[in-house]
Amino acid sequence: MDDVRDSAAALTPSKSSNIFLQIVEHLDGTISRPFVPTTSASASSKDVPLNPAHNTWLRLYLPHEGDAAEEEEKEEEKLLPIILYFHGGGFVLFGADSAIYDSPCAAMAASVPALVVSLHYRLAPEHRLPAAYDDALDALLWLRSQPTAAAAPEPWIARRGDFSRCFVMGSSSGANMAYHAALRFAADDSETLTLRGLVLNQPYFGGAERTASEAASEDDFMLPLRANDMLWRLSLPPGADRDHEFCNPLAAPRPPALRKLPRCFVKGCKGDPLIDRQREFAQFLEGEGVEVVANLDDEGFHAIELFVPAKAEALFAEIREFIYGDAALATVGGGGVVESEAS
């Protein structure tokens, strides 16, 4: 664990410079956010509108430069699985154009390979939950509409996307979004868009009673306890406690659509303050009959793949195996947890 932390020391913040702790809360309930570098779309990415009323949009990524990719042959085997991606940031920070997420999305598209669709969604506290879930569902419904779009469908999606292999992925709070959006989508059967799996990378959940890993995280340099508490305070509906269903699905009534979820890959690291929650969540899904692939024993810290290139490549390899059906990550019939080789 020390080696992993040391390898990222030049890139990752100390607790004293933690970006979440730079958020300033004001007495009127508003906040001031720290500066976050952004980047424009490139030759291998493009931005398309989603819901102008909510200022939401999507950044699409192809494995290669867009102009060249559009000239490739369009045979069935050339179609790419689609990964709808939700970024992290505790529901409060970042966007699809944030440099810290733009580069990994481009790298993931090339490495898997896949057509990655990253959602720029509304943030709390200006738009508390479930606003982000509403935006996530909008993105899923947008994908579903593409094959039969009244207007011309988005050409990258139409030419390169395989609608029989659509995956929803999120990191941290984005993984929380992926879970809740998939529940909503599962309640509405669709023959146009088949959800083949969820990729839940270090999912962000909580609860009224602290777990051991949360209680020990006061000095964590990526997700210190004070930041964790603040992010939930800013994002949950007014008056909600940490056992609200948005935060703690284990404490909520089981939604009927839960057993309709596709297979799930749940990824965690032992140094993450959220690891206890992630292990409980994987077992929760298993107990509800969901097929689960789990790797929850890697060394590392929260959001490590954003700072350590080797960890990003390892994550992409696991996603590739999950999507393309490698035997090491194949699930079994019925509910169950399958440990990946990486664990």
Tab-separated table of N, CA and C in Angstrom, residues 116-280:
chain	number	residue	atom	x	y	z
A	116	VAL	N	-17.418	5.317	-25.858
A	116	VAL	CA	-17.707	5.828	-24.521
A	116	VAL	C	-18.553	7.098	-24.644
A	117	VAL	N	-19.612	7.159	-23.848
A	117	VAL	CA	-20.518	8.313	-23.834
A	117	VAL	C	-20.525	8.844	-22.407
A	118	SER	N	-19.894	10.008	-22.205
A	118	SER	CA	-19.750	10.578	-20.865
A	118	SER	C	-20.777	11.681	-20.663
A	119	LEU	N	-21.509	11.609	-19.566
A	119	LEU	CA	-22.601	12.537	-19.283
A	119	LEU	C	-22.133	13.747	-18.485
A	120	HIS	N	-22.501	14.927	-18.975
A	120	HIS	CA	-22.326	16.173	-18.218
A	120	HIS	C	-23.654	16.457	-17.535
A	121	TYR	N	-23.720	16.213	-16.234
A	121	TYR	CA	-24.991	16.264	-15.511
A	121	TYR	C	-25.003	17.415	-14.507
A	122	ARG	N	-26.192	17.678	-13.970
A	122	ARG	CA	-26.355	18.764	-12.997
A	122	ARG	C	-25.741	18.383	-11.652
A	123	LEU	N	-25.209	19.385	-10.974
A	123	LEU	CA	-24.513	19.167	-9.708
A	123	LEU	C	-25.291	19.745	-8.534
A	124	ALA	N	-25.052	19.151	-7.367
A	124	ALA	CA	-25.564	19.669	-6.101
A	124	ALA	C	-24.568	20.712	-5.571
A	125	PRO	N	-25.023	21.613	-4.695
A	125	PRO	CA	-26.352	21.692	-4.075
A	125	PRO	C	-27.383	22.455	-4.886
A	126	GLU	N	-26.951	23.047	-6.023
A	126	GLU	CA	-27.919	23.758	-6.847
A	126	GLU	C	-29.021	22.812	-7.339
A	127	HIS	N	-28.624	21.583	-7.586
A	127	HIS	CA	-29.562	20.556	-8.061
A	127	HIS	C	-29.306	19.288	-7.241
A	128	ARG	N	-30.000	19.188	-6.141
A	128	ARG	CA	-29.789	18.040	-5.259
A	128	ARG	C	-30.363	16.769	-5.879
A	129	LEU	N	-29.911	15.634	-5.348
A	129	LEU	CA	-30.475	14.363	-5.788
A	129	LEU	C	-31.986	14.396	-5.585
A	130	PRO	N	-32.758	13.876	-6.532
A	130	PRO	CA	-32.377	12.966	-7.619
A	130	PRO	C	-32.087	13.620	-8.957
A	131	ALA	N	-31.710	14.900	-9.021
A	131	ALA	CA	-31.471	15.553	-10.306
A	131	ALA	C	-30.449	14.794	-11.144
A	132	ALA	N	-29.342	14.367	-10.524
A	132	ALA	CA	-28.319	13.628	-11.281
A	132	ALA	C	-28.869	12.307	-11.803
A	133	TYR	N	-29.730	11.649	-11.034
A	133	TYR	CA	-30.352	10.405	-11.502
A	133	TYR	C	-31.278	10.679	-12.680
A	134	ASP	N	-32.022	11.794	-12.624
A	134	ASP	CA	-32.893	12.158	-13.737
A	134	ASP	C	-32.072	12.369	-15.004
A	135	ASP	N	-30.926	13.032	-14.868
A	135	ASP	CA	-30.067	13.277	-16.030
A	135	ASP	C	-29.487	11.968	-16.557
A	136	ALA	N	-29.130	11.071	-15.647
A	136	ALA	CA	-28.599	9.770	-16.060
A	136	ALA	C	-29.647	8.979	-16.833
A	137	LEU	N	-30.882	9.005	-16.358
A	137	LEU	CA	-31.949	8.311	-17.081
A	137	LEU	C	-32.200	8.970	-18.431
A	138	ASP	N	-32.125	10.306	-18.484
A	138	ASP	CA	-32.241	10.994	-19.762
A	138	ASP	C	-31.216	10.460	-20.763
A	139	ALA	N	-29.986	10.252	-20.298
A	139	ALA	CA	-28.933	9.752	-21.184
A	139	ALA	C	-29.254	8.341	-21.677
A	140	LEU	N	-29.759	7.497	-20.793
A	140	LEU	CA	-30.144	6.147	-21.208
A	140	LEU	C	-31.285	6.193	-22.221
A	141	LEU	N	-32.260	7.048	-21.982
A	141	LEU	CA	-33.382	7.150	-22.912
A	141	LEU	C	-32.931	7.733	-24.250
A	142	TRP	N	-31.950	8.636	-24.205
A	142	TRP	CA	-31.377	9.164	-25.448
A	142	TRP	C	-30.735	8.042	-26.250
A	143	LEU	N	-29.963	7.204	-25.597
A	143	LEU	CA	-29.361	6.069	-26.298
A	143	LEU	C	-30.433	5.159	-26.884
A	144	ARG	N	-31.456	4.897	-26.097
A	144	ARG	CA	-32.519	4.014	-26.563
A	144	ARG	C	-33.222	4.586	-27.793
A	145	SER	N	-33.306	5.906	-27.872
A	145	SER	CA	-34.028	6.543	-28.970
A	145	SER	C	-33.244	6.572	-30.274
A	146	GLN	N	-31.936	6.366	-30.220
A	146	GLN	CA	-31.110	6.597	-31.398
A	146	GLN	C	-31.472	5.731	-32.617
A	147	PRO	N	-31.714	4.430	-32.439
A	147	PRO	CA	-32.012	3.631	-33.643
A	147	PRO	C	-33.283	4.054	-34.361
A	148	THR	N	-34.230	4.667	-33.643
A	148	THR	CA	-35.507	5.052	-34.251
A	148	THR	C	-35.730	6.556	-34.165
A	149	ALA	N	-34.650	7.314	-34.049
A	149	ALA	CA	-34.763	8.760	-33.877
A	149	ALA	C	-35.521	9.385	-35.048
A	150	ALA	N	-36.504	10.225	-34.737
A	150	ALA	CA	-37.280	10.900	-35.779
A	150	ALA	C	-36.362	11.781	-36.619
A	151	ALA	N	-35.503	12.511	-35.943
A	151	ALA	CA	-34.459	13.251	-36.651
A	151	ALA	C	-33.305	12.284	-36.912
A	152	ALA	N	-32.314	12.745	-37.631
A	152	ALA	CA	-31.175	11.872	-37.927
A	152	ALA	C	-30.485	11.472	-36.636
A	153	PRO	N	-30.197	10.173	-36.432
A	153	PRO	CA	-29.483	9.752	-35.223
A	153	PRO	C	-28.057	10.288	-35.213
A	154	GLU	N	-27.473	10.335	-34.040
A	154	GLU	CA	-26.091	10.790	-33.924
A	154	GLU	C	-25.208	9.839	-34.739
A	155	PRO	N	-24.429	10.342	-35.713
A	155	PRO	CA	-23.749	9.435	-36.641
A	155	PRO	C	-22.730	8.511	-36.009
A	156	TRP	N	-21.974	8.963	-35.005
A	156	TRP	CA	-21.015	8.055	-34.384
A	156	TRP	C	-21.735	6.888	-33.719
A	157	ILE	N	-22.846	7.188	-33.049
A	157	ILE	CA	-23.614	6.127	-32.406
A	157	ILE	C	-24.217	5.207	-33.461
A	158	ALA	N	-24.818	5.787	-34.489
A	158	ALA	CA	-25.499	4.994	-35.508
A	158	ALA	C	-24.535	4.104	-36.274
A	159	ARG	N	-23.336	4.604	-36.574
A	159	ARG	CA	-22.390	3.867	-37.411
A	159	ARG	C	-21.528	2.886	-36.637
A	160	ARG	N	-21.246	3.216	-35.387
A	160	ARG	CA	-20.266	2.404	-34.657
A	160	ARG	C	-20.812	1.720	-33.415
A	161	GLY	N	-21.982	2.134	-32.918
A	161	GLY	CA	-22.485	1.597	-31.658
A	161	GLY	C	-23.252	0.294	-31.824
A	162	ASP	N	-22.989	-0.651	-30.946
A	162	ASP	CA	-23.708	-1.926	-30.903
A	162	ASP	C	-24.762	-1.832	-29.804
A	163	PHE	N	-26.020	-1.660	-30.201
A	163	PHE	CA	-27.078	-1.445	-29.225
A	163	PHE	C	-27.455	-2.717	-28.470
A	164	SER	N	-26.911	-3.842	-28.869
A	164	SER	CA	-27.135	-5.068	-28.102
A	164	SER	C	-26.098	-5.248	-27.009
A	165	ARG	N	-25.108	-4.346	-26.964
A	165	ARG	CA	-24.040	-4.432	-25.958
A	165	ARG	C	-23.829	-3.044	-25.349
A	166	CYS	N	-24.770	-2.648	-24.527
A	166	CYS	CA	-24.676	-1.359	-23.851
A	166	CYS	C	-24.401	-1.592	-22.373
A	167	PHE	N	-23.405	-0.898	-21.857
A	167	PHE	CA	-23.008	-1.008	-20.459
A	167	PHE	C	-23.089	0.370	-19.810
A	168	VAL	N	-23.489	0.391	-18.555
A	168	VAL	CA	-23.519	1.635	-17.788
A	168	VAL	C	-22.408	1.569	-16.754
A	169	MET	N	-21.570	2.577	-16.739
A	169	MET	CA	-20.418	2.610	-15.831
A	169	MET	C	-20.395	3.926	-15.077
A	170	GLY	N	-19.981	3.873	-13.844
A	170	GLY	CA	-19.742	5.081	-13.075
A	170	GLY	C	-18.586	4.885	-12.128
A	171	SER	N	-17.957	5.991	-11.775
A	171	SER	CA	-16.879	5.985	-10.790
A	171	SER	C	-17.315	6.801	-9.587
A	172	SER	N	-17.149	6.247	-8.385
A	172	SER	CA	-17.484	6.921	-7.136
A	172	SER	C	-18.958	7.319	-7.133
A	173	SER	N	-19.278	8.624	-7.023
A	173	SER	CA	-20.680	9.025	-7.057
A	173	SER	C	-21.323	8.667	-8.386
A	174	GLY	N	-20.530	8.601	-9.455
A	174	GLY	CA	-21.056	8.166	-10.739
A	174	GLY	C	-21.511	6.720	-10.723
A	175	ALA	N	-20.849	5.880	-9.913
A	175	ALA	CA	-21.291	4.487	-9.772
A	175	ALA	C	-22.609	4.422	-9.009
A	176	ASN	N	-22.768	5.294	-8.006
A	176	ASN	CA	-24.057	5.414	-7.331
A	176	ASN	C	-25.131	5.776	-8.359
A	177	MET	N	-24.845	6.719	-9.237
A	177	MET	CA	-25.774	7.108	-10.287
A	177	MET	C	-26.082	5.953	-11.225
A	178	ALA	N	-25.059	5.195	-11.598
A	178	ALA	CA	-25.265	4.068	-12.511
A	178	ALA	C	-26.238	3.064	-11.920
A	179	TYR	N	-26.098	2.786	-10.630
A	179	TYR	CA	-26.991	1.847	-9.958
A	179	TYR	C	-28.429	2.360	-9.973
A	180	HIS	N	-28.631	3.614	-9.563
A	180	HIS	CA	-29.989	4.142	-9.468
A	180	HIS	C	-30.626	4.344	-10.849
A	181	ALA	N	-29.835	4.772	-11.834
A	181	ALA	CA	-30.377	4.935	-13.182
A	181	ALA	C	-30.744	3.586	-13.785
A	182	ALA	N	-29.925	2.572	-13.532
A	182	ALA	CA	-30.220	1.241	-14.060
A	182	ALA	C	-31.481	0.671	-13.437
A	183	LEU	N	-31.708	0.955	-12.154
A	183	LEU	CA	-32.954	0.512	-11.520
A	183	LEU	C	-34.163	1.130	-12.219
A	184	ARG	N	-34.081	2.421	-12.497
A	184	ARG	CA	-35.188	3.080	-13.182
A	184	ARG	C	-35.387	2.511	-14.587
A	185	PHE	N	-34.294	2.302	-15.280
A	185	PHE	CA	-34.380	1.803	-16.654
A	185	PHE	C	-34.887	0.366	-16.694
A	186	ALA	N	-34.494	-0.445	-15.697
A	186	ALA	CA	-34.907	-1.842	-15.663
A	186	ALA	C	-36.413	-1.986	-15.488
A	187	ALA	N	-37.040	-0.964	-14.926
A	187	ALA	CA	-38.490	-1.018	-14.736
A	187	ALA	C	-39.243	-0.841	-16.046
A	188	ASP	N	-38.525	-0.440	-17.097
A	188	ASP	CA	-39.143	-0.198	-18.410
A	188	ASP	C	-38.428	-1.064	-19.429
A	189	ASP	N	-38.978	-2.233	-19.728
A	189	ASP	CA	-38.348	-3.158	-20.669
A	189	ASP	C	-38.184	-2.491	-22.030
A	190	SER	N	-37.055	-2.760	-22.659
A	190	SER	CA	-36.780	-2.179	-23.967
A	190	SER	C	-36.136	-3.218	-24.865
A	191	GLU	N	-36.635	-3.315	-26.070
A	191	GLU	CA	-36.024	-4.204	-27.054
A	191	GLU	C	-34.998	-3.465	-27.905
A	192	THR	N	-34.977	-2.140	-27.793
A	192	THR	CA	-34.080	-1.341	-28.614
A	192	THR	C	-32.689	-1.259	-28.011
A	193	LEU	N	-32.630	-1.137	-26.696
A	193	LEU	CA	-31.350	-0.992	-26.011
A	193	LEU	C	-31.246	-2.060	-24.937
A	194	THR	N	-30.264	-2.938	-25.072
A	194	THR	CA	-30.066	-4.018	-24.119
A	194	THR	C	-28.946	-3.653	-23.162
A	195	LEU	N	-29.276	-3.526	-21.890
A	195	LEU	CA	-28.236	-3.297	-20.878
A	195	LEU	C	-27.597	-4.627	-20.546
A	196	ARG	N	-26.327	-4.770	-20.880
A	196	ARG	CA	-25.630	-6.028	-20.666
A	196	ARG	C	-24.900	-6.078	-19.337
A	197	GLY	N	-24.652	-4.939	-18.726
A	197	GLY	CA	-23.934	-4.964	-17.458
A	197	GLY	C	-23.732	-3.577	-16.888
A	198	LEU	N	-23.430	-3.555	-15.588
A	198	LEU	CA	-23.058	-2.333	-14.878
A	198	LEU	C	-21.621	-2.473	-14.415
A	199	VAL	N	-20.844	-1.423	-14.597
A	199	VAL	CA	-19.475	-1.355	-14.083
A	199	VAL	C	-19.472	-0.302	-12.988
A	200	LEU	N	-19.362	-0.746	-11.742
A	200	LEU	CA	-19.466	0.131	-10.576
A	200	LEU	C	-18.080	0.242	-9.944
A	201	ASN	N	-17.377	1.290	-10.313
A	201	ASN	CA	-16.002	1.481	-9.879
A	201	ASN	C	-15.970	2.306	-8.602
A	202	GLN	N	-15.583	1.673	-7.501
A	202	GLN	CA	-15.502	2.314	-6.187
A	202	GLN	C	-16.781	3.104	-5.869
A	203	PRO	N	-17.928	2.420	-5.890
A	203	PRO	CA	-19.203	3.120	-5.718
A	203	PRO	C	-19.287	3.884	-4.402
A	204	TYR	N	-19.942	5.046	-4.489
A	204	TYR	CA	-20.050	5.983	-3.370
A	204	TYR	C	-21.397	5.795	-2.687
A	205	PHE	N	-21.381	5.101	-1.547
A	205	PHE	CA	-22.559	4.926	-0.712
A	205	PHE	C	-22.194	5.322	0.714
A	206	GLY	N	-23.202	5.410	1.563
A	206	GLY	CA	-22.967	5.785	2.951
A	206	GLY	C	-24.040	5.222	3.844
A	207	GLY	N	-24.135	5.772	5.033
A	207	GLY	CA	-25.119	5.322	5.997
A	207	GLY	C	-25.010	6.144	7.268
A	208	ALA	N	-26.075	6.099	8.072
A	208	ALA	CA	-26.096	6.876	9.305
A	208	ALA	C	-25.031	6.404	10.289
A	209	GLU	N	-24.793	5.116	10.345
A	209	GLU	CA	-23.776	4.565	11.244
A	209	GLU	C	-22.488	4.353	10.471
A	210	ARG	N	-21.400	4.897	10.978
A	210	ARG	CA	-20.126	4.802	10.274
A	210	ARG	C	-19.605	3.370	10.270
A	211	THR	N	-19.005	2.987	9.149
A	211	THR	CA	-18.293	1.720	9.104
A	211	THR	C	-16.883	1.923	9.666
A	212	ALA	N	-16.167	0.818	9.869
A	212	ALA	CA	-14.808	0.916	10.400
A	212	ALA	C	-13.905	1.685	9.450
A	213	SER	N	-14.022	1.436	8.140
A	213	SER	CA	-13.147	2.131	7.197
A	213	SER	C	-13.482	3.621	7.123
A	214	GLU	N	-14.734	3.990	7.279
A	214	GLU	CA	-15.098	5.407	7.324
A	214	GLU	C	-14.560	6.066	8.587
A	215	ALA	N	-14.728	5.404	9.715
A	215	ALA	CA	-14.284	5.972	10.991
A	215	ALA	C	-12.776	6.199	11.018
A	216	ALA	N	-12.040	5.403	10.254
A	216	ALA	CA	-10.581	5.504	10.242
A	216	ALA	C	-10.058	6.480	9.188
A	217	SER	N	-10.967	7.222	8.514
A	217	SER	CA	-10.564	7.994	7.336
A	217	SER	C	-10.398	9.486	7.598
A	218	GLU	N	-10.297	9.886	8.858
A	218	GLU	CA	-10.205	11.317	9.157
A	218	GLU	C	-9.049	11.975	8.424
A	219	ASP	N	-7.938	11.284	8.269
A	219	ASP	CA	-6.759	11.852	7.617
A	219	ASP	C	-6.525	11.290	6.228
A	220	ASP	N	-7.535	10.639	5.635
A	220	ASP	CA	-7.373	10.138	4.274
A	220	ASP	C	-7.108	11.303	3.334
A	221	PHE	N	-6.156	11.142	2.419
A	221	PHE	CA	-5.769	12.279	1.595
A	221	PHE	C	-6.637	12.458	0.364
A	222	MET	N	-7.457	11.459	-0.003
A	222	MET	CA	-8.359	11.600	-1.136
A	222	MET	C	-9.798	11.866	-0.710
A	223	LEU	N	-10.280	11.154	0.299
A	223	LEU	CA	-11.663	11.319	0.748
A	223	LEU	C	-11.689	11.361	2.273
A	224	PRO	N	-11.179	12.456	2.864
A	224	PRO	CA	-11.203	12.570	4.323
A	224	PRO	C	-12.636	12.622	4.842
A	225	LEU	N	-12.794	12.221	6.083
A	225	LEU	CA	-14.124	12.077	6.664
A	225	LEU	C	-14.934	13.376	6.577
A	226	ARG	N	-14.292	14.500	6.830
A	226	ARG	CA	-15.016	15.776	6.791
A	226	ARG	C	-15.552	16.063	5.399
A	227	ALA	N	-14.770	15.731	4.366
A	227	ALA	CA	-15.231	15.934	2.995
A	227	ALA	C	-16.388	14.999	2.670
A	228	ASN	N	-16.274	13.751	3.097
A	228	ASN	CA	-17.338	12.776	2.872
A	228	ASN	C	-18.652	13.277	3.477
A	229	ASP	N	-18.600	13.720	4.718
A	229	ASP	CA	-19.795	14.238	5.381
A	229	ASP	C	-20.371	15.448	4.639
A	230	MET	N	-19.497	16.336	4.205
A	230	MET	CA	-19.952	17.539	3.520
A	230	MET	C	-20.637	17.205	2.197
A	231	LEU	N	-20.068	16.286	1.427
A	231	LEU	CA	-20.632	15.950	0.121
A	231	LEU	C	-22.038	15.385	0.249
A	232	TRP	N	-22.256	14.522	1.239
A	232	TRP	CA	-23.611	14.006	1.450
A	232	TRP	C	-24.547	15.110	1.934
A	233	ARG	N	-24.049	15.993	2.775
A	233	ARG	CA	-24.882	17.093	3.277
A	233	ARG	C	-25.336	17.997	2.121
A	234	LEU	N	-24.468	18.190	1.136
A	234	LEU	CA	-24.784	19.065	0.021
A	234	LEU	C	-25.641	18.396	-1.043
A	235	SER	N	-25.604	17.090	-1.127
A	235	SER	CA	-26.245	16.416	-2.262
A	235	SER	C	-27.577	15.753	-1.937
A	236	LEU	N	-27.784	15.298	-0.708
A	236	LEU	CA	-29.039	14.641	-0.367
A	236	LEU	C	-30.194	15.646	-0.329
A	237	PRO	N	-31.420	15.181	-0.524
A	237	PRO	CA	-32.566	16.100	-0.426
A	237	PRO	C	-32.611	16.757	0.949
A	238	PRO	N	-33.128	17.973	1.040
A	238	PRO	CA	-33.200	18.655	2.347
A	238	PRO	C	-33.921	17.804	3.384
A	239	GLY	N	-33.318	17.689	4.551
A	239	GLY	CA	-33.918	16.931	5.637
A	239	GLY	C	-33.635	15.448	5.621
A	240	ALA	N	-33.021	14.929	4.550
A	240	ALA	CA	-32.743	13.491	4.472
A	240	ALA	C	-31.522	13.148	5.314
A	241	ASP	N	-31.557	11.970	5.942
A	241	ASP	CA	-30.370	11.514	6.662
A	241	ASP	C	-29.601	10.523	5.799
A	242	ARG	N	-28.512	10.008	6.348
A	242	ARG	CA	-27.612	9.172	5.552
A	242	ARG	C	-28.147	7.760	5.328
A	243	ASP	N	-29.295	7.430	5.883
A	243	ASP	CA	-29.935	6.165	5.560
A	243	ASP	C	-31.010	6.338	4.493
A	244	HIS	N	-31.043	7.494	3.851
A	244	HIS	CA	-31.921	7.691	2.710
A	244	HIS	C	-31.521	6.725	1.604
A	245	GLU	N	-32.477	6.303	0.783
A	245	GLU	CA	-32.204	5.305	-0.250
A	245	GLU	C	-31.140	5.758	-1.236
A	246	PHE	N	-30.992	7.070	-1.464
A	246	PHE	CA	-29.968	7.553	-2.388
A	246	PHE	C	-28.566	7.301	-1.846
A	247	CYS	N	-28.450	7.283	-0.532
A	247	CYS	CA	-27.155	7.111	0.120
A	247	CYS	C	-26.920	5.674	0.557
A	248	ASN	N	-27.935	5.055	1.137
A	248	ASN	CA	-27.786	3.724	1.728
A	248	ASN	C	-28.868	2.786	1.206
A	249	PRO	N	-28.643	2.147	0.054
A	249	PRO	CA	-29.661	1.247	-0.500
A	249	PRO	C	-29.944	0.048	0.389
A	250	LEU	N	-29.010	-0.314	1.270
A	250	LEU	CA	-29.234	-1.460	2.147
A	250	LEU	C	-30.289	-1.168	3.201
A	251	ALA	N	-30.484	0.122	3.535
A	251	ALA	CA	-31.451	0.489	4.565
A	251	ALA	C	-32.829	0.775	3.990
A	252	ALA	N	-32.953	0.771	2.659
A	252	ALA	CA	-34.206	1.141	2.011
A	252	ALA	C	-34.995	-0.104	1.617
A	253	PRO	N	-36.305	0.043	1.408
A	253	PRO	CA	-37.084	-1.077	0.872
A	253	PRO	C	-36.523	-1.521	-0.468
A	254	ARG	N	-36.581	-2.813	-0.726
A	254	ARG	CA	-36.026	-3.350	-1.971
A	254	ARG	C	-36.916	-2.968	-3.147
A	255	PRO	N	-36.390	-2.229	-4.135
A	255	PRO	CA	-37.221	-1.872	-5.292
A	255	PRO	C	-37.511	-3.111	-6.144
A	256	PRO	N	-38.712	-3.200	-6.721
A	256	PRO	CA	-39.061	-4.385	-7.528
A	256	PRO	C	-38.102	-4.631	-8.680
A	257	ALA	N	-37.519	-3.556	-9.246
A	257	ALA	CA	-36.640	-3.716	-10.409
A	257	ALA	C	-35.263	-4.256	-10.053
A	258	LEU	N	-34.960	-4.393	-8.760
A	258	LEU	CA	-33.619	-4.808	-8.351
A	258	LEU	C	-33.216	-6.133	-8.985
A	259	ARG	N	-34.109	-7.103	-8.995
A	259	ARG	CA	-33.782	-8.422	-9.531
A	259	ARG	C	-33.701	-8.432	-11.056
A	260	LYS	N	-34.056	-7.314	-11.685
A	260	LYS	CA	-33.961	-7.217	-13.135
A	260	LYS	C	-32.651	-6.584	-13.592
A	261	LEU	N	-31.796	-6.216	-12.637
A	261	LEU	CA	-30.523	-5.619	-13.022
A	261	LEU	C	-29.667	-6.620	-13.794
A	262	PRO	N	-28.883	-6.138	-14.754
A	262	PRO	CA	-27.934	-7.020	-15.425
A	262	PRO	C	-26.767	-7.337	-14.503
A	263	ARG	N	-25.867	-8.163	-14.953
A	263	ARG	CA	-24.707	-8.511	-14.122
A	263	ARG	C	-23.894	-7.264	-13.812
A	264	CYS	N	-23.269	-7.274	-12.664
A	264	CYS	CA	-22.562	-6.097	-12.163
A	264	CYS	C	-21.116	-6.439	-11.834
A	265	PHE	N	-20.213	-5.572	-12.263
A	265	PHE	CA	-18.812	-5.638	-11.847
A	265	PHE	C	-18.605	-4.561	-10.795
A	266	VAL	N	-18.274	-4.965	-9.579
A	266	VAL	CA	-18.062	-4.032	-8.476
A	266	VAL	C	-16.577	-4.015	-8.146
A	267	LYS	N	-15.964	-2.848	-8.275
A	267	LYS	CA	-14.529	-2.683	-8.081
A	267	LYS	C	-14.259	-1.833	-6.847
A	268	GLY	N	-13.296	-2.244	-6.031
A	268	GLY	CA	-12.916	-1.468	-4.868
A	268	GLY	C	-11.453	-1.653	-4.537
A	269	CYS	N	-10.934	-0.807	-3.654
A	269	CYS	CA	-9.549	-0.892	-3.193
A	269	CYS	C	-9.526	-0.882	-1.673
A	270	LYS	N	-8.595	-1.632	-1.112
A	270	LYS	CA	-8.549	-1.797	0.338
A	270	LYS	C	-8.269	-0.499	1.085
A	271	GLY	N	-7.607	0.468	0.438
A	271	GLY	CA	-7.301	1.726	1.104
A	271	GLY	C	-8.370	2.784	0.964
A	272	ASP	N	-9.488	2.463	0.335
A	272	ASP	CA	-10.581	3.407	0.137
A	272	ASP	C	-11.435	3.476	1.401
A	273	PRO	N	-11.724	4.665	1.923
A	273	PRO	CA	-12.623	4.757	3.086
A	273	PRO	C	-13.994	4.132	2.851
A	274	LEU	N	-14.368	3.950	1.599
A	274	LEU	CA	-15.679	3.394	1.271
A	274	LEU	C	-15.663	1.882	1.099
A	275	ILE	N	-14.529	1.233	1.322
A	275	ILE	CA	-14.417	-0.186	0.984
A	275	ILE	C	-15.399	-1.050	1.760
A	276	ASP	N	-15.657	-0.735	3.025
A	276	ASP	CA	-16.628	-1.533	3.779
A	276	ASP	C	-18.010	-1.446	3.135
A	277	ARG	N	-18.407	-0.261	2.713
A	277	ARG	CA	-19.692	-0.084	2.034
A	277	ARG	C	-19.726	-0.880	0.728
A	278	GLN	N	-18.630	-0.853	0.001
A	278	GLN	CA	-18.584	-1.535	-1.290
A	278	GLN	C	-18.704	-3.050	-1.128
A	279	ARG	N	-18.060	-3.582	-0.098
A	279	ARG	CA	-18.185	-5.022	0.158
A	279	ARG	C	-19.609	-5.376	0.567
A	280	GLU	N	-20.211	-4.558	1.424
A	280	GLU	CA	-21.594	-4.799	1.822
A	280	GLU	C	-22.536	-4.702	0.621
